[in-house]
Short mmCIF file of C-alpha atoms in Angstrom, two decimals:
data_model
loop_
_atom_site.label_atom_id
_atom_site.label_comp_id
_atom_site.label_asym_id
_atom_site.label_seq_id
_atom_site.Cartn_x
_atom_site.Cartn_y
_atom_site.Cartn_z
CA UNK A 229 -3.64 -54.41 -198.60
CA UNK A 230 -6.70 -55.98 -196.88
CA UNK A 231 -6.74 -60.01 -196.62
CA UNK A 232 -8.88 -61.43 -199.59
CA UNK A 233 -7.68 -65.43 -199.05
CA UNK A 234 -7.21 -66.94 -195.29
CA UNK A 235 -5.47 -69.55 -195.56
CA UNK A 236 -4.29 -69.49 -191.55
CA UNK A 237 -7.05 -71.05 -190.07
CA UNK A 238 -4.53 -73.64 -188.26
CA UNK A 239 -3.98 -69.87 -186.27
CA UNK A 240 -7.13 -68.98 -185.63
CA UNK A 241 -10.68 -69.50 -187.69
CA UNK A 242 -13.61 -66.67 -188.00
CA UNK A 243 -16.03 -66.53 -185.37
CA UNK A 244 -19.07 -68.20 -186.61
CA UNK A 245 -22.07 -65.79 -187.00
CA UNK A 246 -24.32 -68.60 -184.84
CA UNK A 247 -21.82 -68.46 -181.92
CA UNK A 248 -21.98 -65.00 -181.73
CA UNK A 249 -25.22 -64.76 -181.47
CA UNK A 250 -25.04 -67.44 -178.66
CA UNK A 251 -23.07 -65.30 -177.00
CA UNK A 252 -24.75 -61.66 -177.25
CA UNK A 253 -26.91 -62.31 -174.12
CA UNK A 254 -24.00 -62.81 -172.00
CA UNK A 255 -22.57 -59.73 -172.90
CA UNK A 256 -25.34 -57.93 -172.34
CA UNK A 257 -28.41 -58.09 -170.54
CA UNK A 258 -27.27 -62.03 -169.24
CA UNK A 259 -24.47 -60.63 -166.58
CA UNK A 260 -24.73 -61.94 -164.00
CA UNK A 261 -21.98 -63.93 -161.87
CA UNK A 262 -22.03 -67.73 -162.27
CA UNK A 263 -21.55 -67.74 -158.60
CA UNK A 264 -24.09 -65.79 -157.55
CA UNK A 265 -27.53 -67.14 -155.93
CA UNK A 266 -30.32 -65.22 -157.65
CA UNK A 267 -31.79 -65.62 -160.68
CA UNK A 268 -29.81 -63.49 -163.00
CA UNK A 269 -26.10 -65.33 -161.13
CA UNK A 270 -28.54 -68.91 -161.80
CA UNK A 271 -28.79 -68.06 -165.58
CA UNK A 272 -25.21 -67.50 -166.37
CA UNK A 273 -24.30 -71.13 -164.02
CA UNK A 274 -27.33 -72.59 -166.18
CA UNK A 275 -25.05 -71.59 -169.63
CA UNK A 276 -22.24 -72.66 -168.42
CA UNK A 277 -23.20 -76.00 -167.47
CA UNK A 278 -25.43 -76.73 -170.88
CA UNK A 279 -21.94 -75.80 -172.74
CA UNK A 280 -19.97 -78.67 -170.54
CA UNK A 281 -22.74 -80.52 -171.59
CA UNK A 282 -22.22 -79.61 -175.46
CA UNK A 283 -18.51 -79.83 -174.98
CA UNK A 284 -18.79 -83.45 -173.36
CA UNK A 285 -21.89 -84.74 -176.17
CA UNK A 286 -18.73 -83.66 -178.70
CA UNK A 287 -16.02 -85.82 -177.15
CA UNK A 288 -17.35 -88.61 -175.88
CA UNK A 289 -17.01 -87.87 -172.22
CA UNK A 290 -18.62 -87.50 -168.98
CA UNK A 291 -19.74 -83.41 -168.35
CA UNK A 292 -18.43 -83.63 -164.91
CA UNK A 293 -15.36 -84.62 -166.98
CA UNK A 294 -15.02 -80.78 -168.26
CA UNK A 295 -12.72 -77.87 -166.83
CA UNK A 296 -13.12 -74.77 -168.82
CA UNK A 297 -9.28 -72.75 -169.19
CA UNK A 298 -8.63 -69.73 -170.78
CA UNK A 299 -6.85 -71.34 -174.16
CA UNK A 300 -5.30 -74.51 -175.16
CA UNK A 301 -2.01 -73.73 -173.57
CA UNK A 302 -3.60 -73.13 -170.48
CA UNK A 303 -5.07 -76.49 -170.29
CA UNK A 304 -1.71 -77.82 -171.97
CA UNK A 305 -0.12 -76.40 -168.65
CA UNK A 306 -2.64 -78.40 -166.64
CA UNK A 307 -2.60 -81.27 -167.47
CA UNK A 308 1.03 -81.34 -167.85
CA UNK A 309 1.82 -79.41 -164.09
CA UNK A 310 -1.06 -80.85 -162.21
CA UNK A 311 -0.06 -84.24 -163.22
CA UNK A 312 3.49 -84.03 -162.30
CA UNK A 313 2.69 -82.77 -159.03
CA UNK A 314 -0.13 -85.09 -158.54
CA UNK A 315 2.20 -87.90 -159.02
CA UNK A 316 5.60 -87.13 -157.90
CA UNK A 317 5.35 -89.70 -154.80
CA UNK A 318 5.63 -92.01 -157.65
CA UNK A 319 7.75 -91.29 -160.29
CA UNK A 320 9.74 -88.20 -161.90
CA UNK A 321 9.31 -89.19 -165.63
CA UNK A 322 7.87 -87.97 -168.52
CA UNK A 323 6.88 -89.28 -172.48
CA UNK A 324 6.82 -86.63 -175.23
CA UNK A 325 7.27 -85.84 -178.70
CA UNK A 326 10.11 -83.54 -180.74
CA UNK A 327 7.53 -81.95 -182.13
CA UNK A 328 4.73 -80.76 -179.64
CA UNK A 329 3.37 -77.62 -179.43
CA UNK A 330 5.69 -74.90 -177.28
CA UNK A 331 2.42 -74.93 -174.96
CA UNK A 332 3.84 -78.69 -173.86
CA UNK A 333 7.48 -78.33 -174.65
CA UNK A 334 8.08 -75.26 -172.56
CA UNK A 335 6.08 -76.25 -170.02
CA UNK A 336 8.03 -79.83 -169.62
CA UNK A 337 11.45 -77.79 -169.56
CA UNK A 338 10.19 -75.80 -166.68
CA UNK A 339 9.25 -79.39 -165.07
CA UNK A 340 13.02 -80.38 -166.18
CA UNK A 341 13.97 -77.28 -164.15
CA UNK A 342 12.19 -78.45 -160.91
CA UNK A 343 14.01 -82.29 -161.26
CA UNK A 344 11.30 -84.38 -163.47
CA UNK A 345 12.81 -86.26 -166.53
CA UNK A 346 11.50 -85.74 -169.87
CA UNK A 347 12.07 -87.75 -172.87
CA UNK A 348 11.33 -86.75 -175.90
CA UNK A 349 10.84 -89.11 -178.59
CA UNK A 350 12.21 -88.80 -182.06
CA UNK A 351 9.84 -88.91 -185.30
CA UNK A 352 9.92 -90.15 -188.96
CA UNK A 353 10.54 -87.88 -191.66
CA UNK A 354 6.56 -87.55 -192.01
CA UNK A 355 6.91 -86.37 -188.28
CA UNK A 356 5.06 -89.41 -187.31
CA UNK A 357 5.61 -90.95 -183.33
CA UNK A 358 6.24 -94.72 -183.55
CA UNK A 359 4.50 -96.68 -180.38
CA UNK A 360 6.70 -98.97 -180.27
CA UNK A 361 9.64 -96.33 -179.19
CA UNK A 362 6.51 -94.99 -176.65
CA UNK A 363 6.60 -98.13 -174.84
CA UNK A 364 10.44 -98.66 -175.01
CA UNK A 365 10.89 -95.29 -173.22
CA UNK A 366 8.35 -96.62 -170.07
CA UNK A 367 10.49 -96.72 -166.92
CA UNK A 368 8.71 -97.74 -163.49
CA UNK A 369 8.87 -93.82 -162.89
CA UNK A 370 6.75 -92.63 -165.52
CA UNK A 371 3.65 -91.08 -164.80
CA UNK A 372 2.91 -89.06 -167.93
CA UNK A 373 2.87 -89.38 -171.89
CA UNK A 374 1.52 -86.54 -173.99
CA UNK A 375 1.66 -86.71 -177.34
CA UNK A 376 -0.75 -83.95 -179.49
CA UNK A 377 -3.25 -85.51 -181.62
CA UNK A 378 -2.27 -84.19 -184.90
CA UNK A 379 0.38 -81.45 -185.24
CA UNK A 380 -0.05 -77.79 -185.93
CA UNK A 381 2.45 -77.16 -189.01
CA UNK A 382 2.78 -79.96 -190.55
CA UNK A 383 -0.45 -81.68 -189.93
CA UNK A 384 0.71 -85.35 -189.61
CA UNK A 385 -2.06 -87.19 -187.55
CA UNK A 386 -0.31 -89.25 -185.11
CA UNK A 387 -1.47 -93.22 -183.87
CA UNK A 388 -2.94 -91.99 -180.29
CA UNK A 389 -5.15 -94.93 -180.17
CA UNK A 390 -2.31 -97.30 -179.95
CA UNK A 391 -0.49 -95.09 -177.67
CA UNK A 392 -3.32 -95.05 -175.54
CA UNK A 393 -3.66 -98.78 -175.52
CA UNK A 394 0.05 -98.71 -174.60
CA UNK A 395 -0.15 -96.46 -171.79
CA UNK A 396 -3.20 -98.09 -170.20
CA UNK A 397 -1.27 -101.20 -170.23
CA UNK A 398 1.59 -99.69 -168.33
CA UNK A 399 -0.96 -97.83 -166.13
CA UNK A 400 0.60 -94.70 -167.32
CA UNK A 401 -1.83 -91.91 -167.35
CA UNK A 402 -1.85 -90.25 -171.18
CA UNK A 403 -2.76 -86.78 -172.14
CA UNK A 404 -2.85 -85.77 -176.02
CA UNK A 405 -3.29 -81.92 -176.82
CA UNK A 406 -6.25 -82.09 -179.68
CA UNK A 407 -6.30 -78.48 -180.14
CA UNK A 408 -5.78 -78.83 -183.82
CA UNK A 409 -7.89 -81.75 -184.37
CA UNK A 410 -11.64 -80.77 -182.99
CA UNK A 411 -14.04 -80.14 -185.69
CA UNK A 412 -10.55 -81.79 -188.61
CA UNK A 413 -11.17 -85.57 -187.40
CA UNK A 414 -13.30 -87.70 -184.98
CA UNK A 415 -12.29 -87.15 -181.22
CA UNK A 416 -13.25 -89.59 -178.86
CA UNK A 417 -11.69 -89.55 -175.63
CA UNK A 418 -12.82 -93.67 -174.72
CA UNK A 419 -11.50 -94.69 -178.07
CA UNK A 420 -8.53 -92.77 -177.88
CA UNK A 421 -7.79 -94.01 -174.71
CA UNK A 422 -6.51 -90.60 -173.46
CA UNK A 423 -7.11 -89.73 -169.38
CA UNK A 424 -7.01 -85.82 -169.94
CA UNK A 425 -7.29 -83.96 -173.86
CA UNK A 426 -6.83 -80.51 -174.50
CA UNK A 427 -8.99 -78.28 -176.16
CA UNK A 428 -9.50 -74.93 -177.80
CA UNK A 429 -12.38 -72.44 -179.18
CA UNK A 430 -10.79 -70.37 -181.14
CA UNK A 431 -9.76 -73.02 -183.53
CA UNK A 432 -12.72 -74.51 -184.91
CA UNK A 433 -15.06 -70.88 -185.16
CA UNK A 434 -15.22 -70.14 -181.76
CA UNK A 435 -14.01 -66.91 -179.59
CA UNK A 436 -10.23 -66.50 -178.14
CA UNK A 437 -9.97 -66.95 -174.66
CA UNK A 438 -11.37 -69.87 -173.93
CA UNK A 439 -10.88 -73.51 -173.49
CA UNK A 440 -11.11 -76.76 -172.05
CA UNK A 441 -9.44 -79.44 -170.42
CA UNK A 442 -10.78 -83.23 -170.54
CA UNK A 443 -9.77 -84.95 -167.15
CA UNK A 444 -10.84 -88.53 -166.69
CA UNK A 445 -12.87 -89.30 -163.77
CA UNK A 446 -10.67 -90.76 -161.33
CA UNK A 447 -7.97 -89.21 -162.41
CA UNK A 448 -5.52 -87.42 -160.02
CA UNK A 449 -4.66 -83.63 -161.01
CA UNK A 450 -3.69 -81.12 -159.03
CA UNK A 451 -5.59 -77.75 -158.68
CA UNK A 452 -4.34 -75.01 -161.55
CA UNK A 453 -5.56 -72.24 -159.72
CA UNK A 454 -6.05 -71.01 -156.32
CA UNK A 455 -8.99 -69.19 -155.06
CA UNK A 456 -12.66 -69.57 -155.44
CA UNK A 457 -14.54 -72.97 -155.81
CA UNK A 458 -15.13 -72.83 -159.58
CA UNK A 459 -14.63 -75.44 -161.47
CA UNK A 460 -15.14 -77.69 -158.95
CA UNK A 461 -12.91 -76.09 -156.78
CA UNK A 462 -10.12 -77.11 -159.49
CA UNK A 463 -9.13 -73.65 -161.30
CA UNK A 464 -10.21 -70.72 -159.45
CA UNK A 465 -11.69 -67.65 -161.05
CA UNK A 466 -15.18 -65.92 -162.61
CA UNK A 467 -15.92 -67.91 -165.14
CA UNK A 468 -15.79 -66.34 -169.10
CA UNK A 469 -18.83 -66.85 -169.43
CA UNK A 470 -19.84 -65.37 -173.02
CA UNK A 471 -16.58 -67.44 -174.16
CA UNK A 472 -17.76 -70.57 -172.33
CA UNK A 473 -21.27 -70.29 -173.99
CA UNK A 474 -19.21 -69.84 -177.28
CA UNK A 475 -17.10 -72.50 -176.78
CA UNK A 476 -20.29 -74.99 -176.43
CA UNK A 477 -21.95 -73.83 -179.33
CA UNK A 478 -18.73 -73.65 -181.65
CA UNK A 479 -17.61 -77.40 -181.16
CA UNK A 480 -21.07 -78.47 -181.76
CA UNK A 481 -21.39 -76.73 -185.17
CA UNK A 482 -17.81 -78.00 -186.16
CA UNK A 483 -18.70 -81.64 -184.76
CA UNK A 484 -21.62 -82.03 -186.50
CA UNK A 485 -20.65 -83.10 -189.76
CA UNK A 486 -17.21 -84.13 -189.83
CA UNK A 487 -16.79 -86.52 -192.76
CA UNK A 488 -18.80 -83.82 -195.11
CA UNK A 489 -16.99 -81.33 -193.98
CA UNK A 490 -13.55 -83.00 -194.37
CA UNK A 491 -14.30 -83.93 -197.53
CA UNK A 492 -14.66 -80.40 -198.94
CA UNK A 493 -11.50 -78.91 -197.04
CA UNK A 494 -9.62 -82.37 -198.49
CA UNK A 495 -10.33 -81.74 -201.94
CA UNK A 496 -8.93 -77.88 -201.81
CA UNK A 497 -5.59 -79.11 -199.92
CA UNK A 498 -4.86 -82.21 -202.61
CA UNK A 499 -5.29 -79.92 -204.99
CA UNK A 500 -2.70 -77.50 -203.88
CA UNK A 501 -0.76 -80.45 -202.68
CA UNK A 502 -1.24 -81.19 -206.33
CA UNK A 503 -0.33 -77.71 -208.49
CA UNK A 504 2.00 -76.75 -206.23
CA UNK A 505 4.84 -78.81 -206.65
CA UNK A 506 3.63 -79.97 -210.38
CA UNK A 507 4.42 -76.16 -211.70
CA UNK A 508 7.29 -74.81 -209.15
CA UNK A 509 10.48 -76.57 -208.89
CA UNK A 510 12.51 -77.92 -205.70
CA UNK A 511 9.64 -77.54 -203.35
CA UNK A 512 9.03 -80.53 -200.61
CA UNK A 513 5.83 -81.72 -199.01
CA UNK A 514 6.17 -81.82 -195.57
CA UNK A 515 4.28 -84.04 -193.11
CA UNK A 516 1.89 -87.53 -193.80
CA UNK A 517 0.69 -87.70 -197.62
CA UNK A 518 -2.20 -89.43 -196.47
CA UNK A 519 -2.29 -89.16 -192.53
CA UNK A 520 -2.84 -85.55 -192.30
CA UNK A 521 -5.21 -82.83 -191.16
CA UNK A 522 -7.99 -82.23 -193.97
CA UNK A 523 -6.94 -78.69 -194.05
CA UNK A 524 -3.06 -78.47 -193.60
CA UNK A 525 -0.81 -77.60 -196.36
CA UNK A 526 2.89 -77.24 -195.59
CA UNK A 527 5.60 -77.00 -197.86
CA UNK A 528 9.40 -76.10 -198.05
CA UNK A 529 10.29 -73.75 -201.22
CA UNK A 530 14.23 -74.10 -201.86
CA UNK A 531 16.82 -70.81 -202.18
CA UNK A 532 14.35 -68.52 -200.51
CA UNK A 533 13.04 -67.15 -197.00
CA UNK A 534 9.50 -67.58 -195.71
CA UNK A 535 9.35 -64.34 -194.10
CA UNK A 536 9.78 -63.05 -197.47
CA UNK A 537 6.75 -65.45 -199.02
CA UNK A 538 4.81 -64.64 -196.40
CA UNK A 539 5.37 -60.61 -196.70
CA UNK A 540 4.78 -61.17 -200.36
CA UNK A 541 1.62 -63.32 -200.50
CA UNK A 542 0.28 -60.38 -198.05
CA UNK A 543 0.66 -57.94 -200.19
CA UNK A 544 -1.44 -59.88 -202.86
CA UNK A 545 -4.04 -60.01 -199.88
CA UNK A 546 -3.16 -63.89 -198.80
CA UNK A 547 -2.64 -64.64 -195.26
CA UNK A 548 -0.81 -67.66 -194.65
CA UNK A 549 2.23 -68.40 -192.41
CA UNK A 550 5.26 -70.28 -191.68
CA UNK A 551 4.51 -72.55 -188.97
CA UNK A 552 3.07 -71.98 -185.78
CA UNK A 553 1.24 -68.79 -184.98
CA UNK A 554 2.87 -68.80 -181.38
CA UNK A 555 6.36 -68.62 -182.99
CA UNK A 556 6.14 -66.29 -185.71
CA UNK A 557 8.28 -63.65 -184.81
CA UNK A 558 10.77 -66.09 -184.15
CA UNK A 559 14.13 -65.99 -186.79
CA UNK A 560 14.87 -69.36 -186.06
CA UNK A 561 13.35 -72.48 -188.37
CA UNK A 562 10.88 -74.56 -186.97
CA UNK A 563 11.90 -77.32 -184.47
CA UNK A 564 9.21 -79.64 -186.20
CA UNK A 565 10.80 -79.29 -189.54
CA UNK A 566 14.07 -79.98 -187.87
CA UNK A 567 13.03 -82.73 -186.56
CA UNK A 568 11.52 -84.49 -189.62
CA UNK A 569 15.16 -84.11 -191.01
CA UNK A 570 15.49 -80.81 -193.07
CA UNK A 571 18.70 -79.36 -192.47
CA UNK A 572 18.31 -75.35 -191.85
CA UNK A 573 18.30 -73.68 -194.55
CA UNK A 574 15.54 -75.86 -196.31
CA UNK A 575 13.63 -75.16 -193.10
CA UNK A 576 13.53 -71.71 -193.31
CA UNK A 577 11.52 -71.79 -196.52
CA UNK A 578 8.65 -72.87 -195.14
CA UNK A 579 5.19 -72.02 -195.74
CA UNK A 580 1.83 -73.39 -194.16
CA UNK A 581 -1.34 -73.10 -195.76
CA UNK A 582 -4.48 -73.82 -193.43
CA UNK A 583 -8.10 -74.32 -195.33
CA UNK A 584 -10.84 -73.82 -193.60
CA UNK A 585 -14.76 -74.66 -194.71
CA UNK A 586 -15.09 -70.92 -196.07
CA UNK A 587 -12.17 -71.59 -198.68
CA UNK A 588 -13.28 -71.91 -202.43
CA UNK A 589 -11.53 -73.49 -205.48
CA UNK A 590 -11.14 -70.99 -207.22
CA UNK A 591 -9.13 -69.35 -204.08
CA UNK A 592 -6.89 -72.18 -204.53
CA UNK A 593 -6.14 -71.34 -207.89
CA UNK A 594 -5.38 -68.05 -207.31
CA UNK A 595 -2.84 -68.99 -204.46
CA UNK A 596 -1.39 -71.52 -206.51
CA UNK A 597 -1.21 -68.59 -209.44
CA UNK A 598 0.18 -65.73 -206.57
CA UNK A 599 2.81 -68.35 -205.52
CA UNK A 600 4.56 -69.76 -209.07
CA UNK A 601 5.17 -65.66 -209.76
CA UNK A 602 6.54 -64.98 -205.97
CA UNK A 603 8.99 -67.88 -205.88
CA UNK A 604 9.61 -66.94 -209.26
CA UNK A 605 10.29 -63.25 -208.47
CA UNK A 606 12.52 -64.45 -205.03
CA UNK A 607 14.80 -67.03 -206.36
CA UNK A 608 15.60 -64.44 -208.88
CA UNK A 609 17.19 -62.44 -206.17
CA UNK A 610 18.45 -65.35 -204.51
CA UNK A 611 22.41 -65.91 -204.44
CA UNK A 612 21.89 -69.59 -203.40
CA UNK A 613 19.62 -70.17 -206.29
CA UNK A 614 21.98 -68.83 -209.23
CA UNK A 615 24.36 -70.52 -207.29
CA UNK A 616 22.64 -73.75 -207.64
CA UNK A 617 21.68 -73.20 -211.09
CA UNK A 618 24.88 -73.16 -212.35
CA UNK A 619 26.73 -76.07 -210.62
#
């Protein structure tokens, strides 16, 4: 059955009609090679360099401050590698979260590989960071903290701010991966207080493929890639530039009216937040009540699978999913969930819900409507649920 409700745009979101028009040129008739000298090599440099500039007017930063990447993860890896390696003379330790993306986590276990220390920090049971454990896990050899802006499943915004007050206090450089949070909630990198922020298109309306990496000026970072001088001879490679010129248009469209736009997407998930739990039984919020993504639903339905929810809400024509898009063909429950406290078998009834500015209310209703008869249906063939009942 074809998809009538998205409700994954924590995934991916649609590419805007505006960007793609932006783009057309450079797929066509605009092909020439950013590094090239004549005029049709100067036009594609010349749209790559106004997008820094659109990407650096949206954060709050500097355009020579810009490295475009091929995806978050990318500059996730980065910031993360380069940063380790840049510093290494100095110290071998690293500050993360339980619950980062597997961009970050896998990437630090690699670095655990190669003899850095990583610790990562515990959370609440709204998967919330406390500063106060980020500066009581400082040693004289750490170089790094990255902690992600606001998480991808469960949507708890965490306090980077303070963190970032922390970290410059302890002359610790501090990277936050804000993938999820562009175009959801104000992003500014000199109030955040974050050296390097990742970044990426595909999640606020613009193409897959591309991204970008925030480094500080000043900062130290070693080169990604080795080759050419693009990028300022950083990360190597012919630029993307159709994505690039995406990219610059996306995050200004999804910057420019935050609050407005928040509001709308905030009213659809309290609602759901709302119904949901009000007319099915033994289901959980998970994440910050109040401290959350405008967009992110997530919630734990008891005595049943999400792989089944998910198969069954498709077949009504809603896409949703069950955590992170990176990890859905995994068996296993979510780590984040895990580490918020749910034991396992909670956890793997999970089900995210992602609104994005295209949602209606009346889409709500009808997911809210889909879901009371498919829990309904499931728990009905669910041993652990007649089990329960009749304790």
């Amino acid at each position: 059955m074809s998809t009538e409700i998205y409700l994954d745009n924590s995934a991916t979101t649609k590419l805007k009609p505006e960007v793609l028009a932006e783009m057309m040129p450079y797929l066509t008739e605009q092909y020439g090679n950013p590094s090239s000298i004549y005029s049709l090599g100067r036009e594609s440099k010349r749209a790559i360099e106004a997008a820094r500039d659109q990407v650096a007017a949206a954060i709050g930063a500097k355009s020579r401050e810009i490295y475009f990447t091929g995806c978050g993860s990318e500059a996730d890896n980065w910031a993360i590698r380069g940063t380790a390696y840049a510093h290494r003379n100095k110290g071998n330790h690293i500050i993360s979260t339980q619950i980062e993306h597997h961009a970050v986590l896998h990437t630090l276990a690699a670095l655990e590989k190669e003899g850095f220390l990583v610790t990562y920090l515990p959370v609440d049971e709204y998967g919330m960071v406390n500063p106060a454990d980020v500066e009581a896990a400082i040693t004289e050899d750490t170089i790094l903290i990255t902690v992600m802006m606001a998480n991808n499943e469960i949507g708890t915004i965490q306090p980077i701010a303070e963190i970032g007050e922390i970290a410059k206090a302890h002359k610790v450089l501090f990277h936050t991966d804000a993938v999820q949070a562009i175009g959801a909630a104000p992003v500014d990198v000199a109030a955040l207080g974050v050296d390097m922020l990742s970044l990426s298109a595909h999640k606020f309306g613009g193409p897959k493929g591309v991204g970008a990496l925030y480094i500080r000026s000043g900062v130290k970072v070693d080169t990604f890639l080795y080759g050419g001088g693009q990028e300022s001879g950083r990360r190597a490679g012919t630029e993307n530039v159709p994505g690039i010129v995406g990219l610059g248009k996306a995050i200004t469209l999804a910057t420019a009216d935050i609050p407005g736009k928040a509001a709308k997407i905030s009213a659809m998930r309290d609602k759901l937040i709302a119904e949901i739990p009000a007319r099915i039984p033994d289901v959980r919020l998970n994440g910050h009540p109040t401290k959350r993504l405008p967009g992110n639903v997530n919630f734990c339905f008891q005595y049943i699978e999400g792989e089944s929810l998910l198969l069954s809400l498709d077949f009504k024509g809603i896409a949703a999913s069950s955590g992170s898009a990176c990890t859905s063909g995994s068996l296993d429950p979510s780590h984040v969930l895990l580490a918020i406290g749910l034991p396992h078998e909670i956890a793997h009834g999970s089900l995210r819900l992602s609104i994005g500015e295209d949602n209606t209310m009346e889409e709500m209703d009808a997911t809210v409507a889909a879901l009371v008869e498919i829990v309904q249906r499931l728990r009905e063939m669910s041993p652990l649920y007649h089990a329960q009942a009749h304790k």
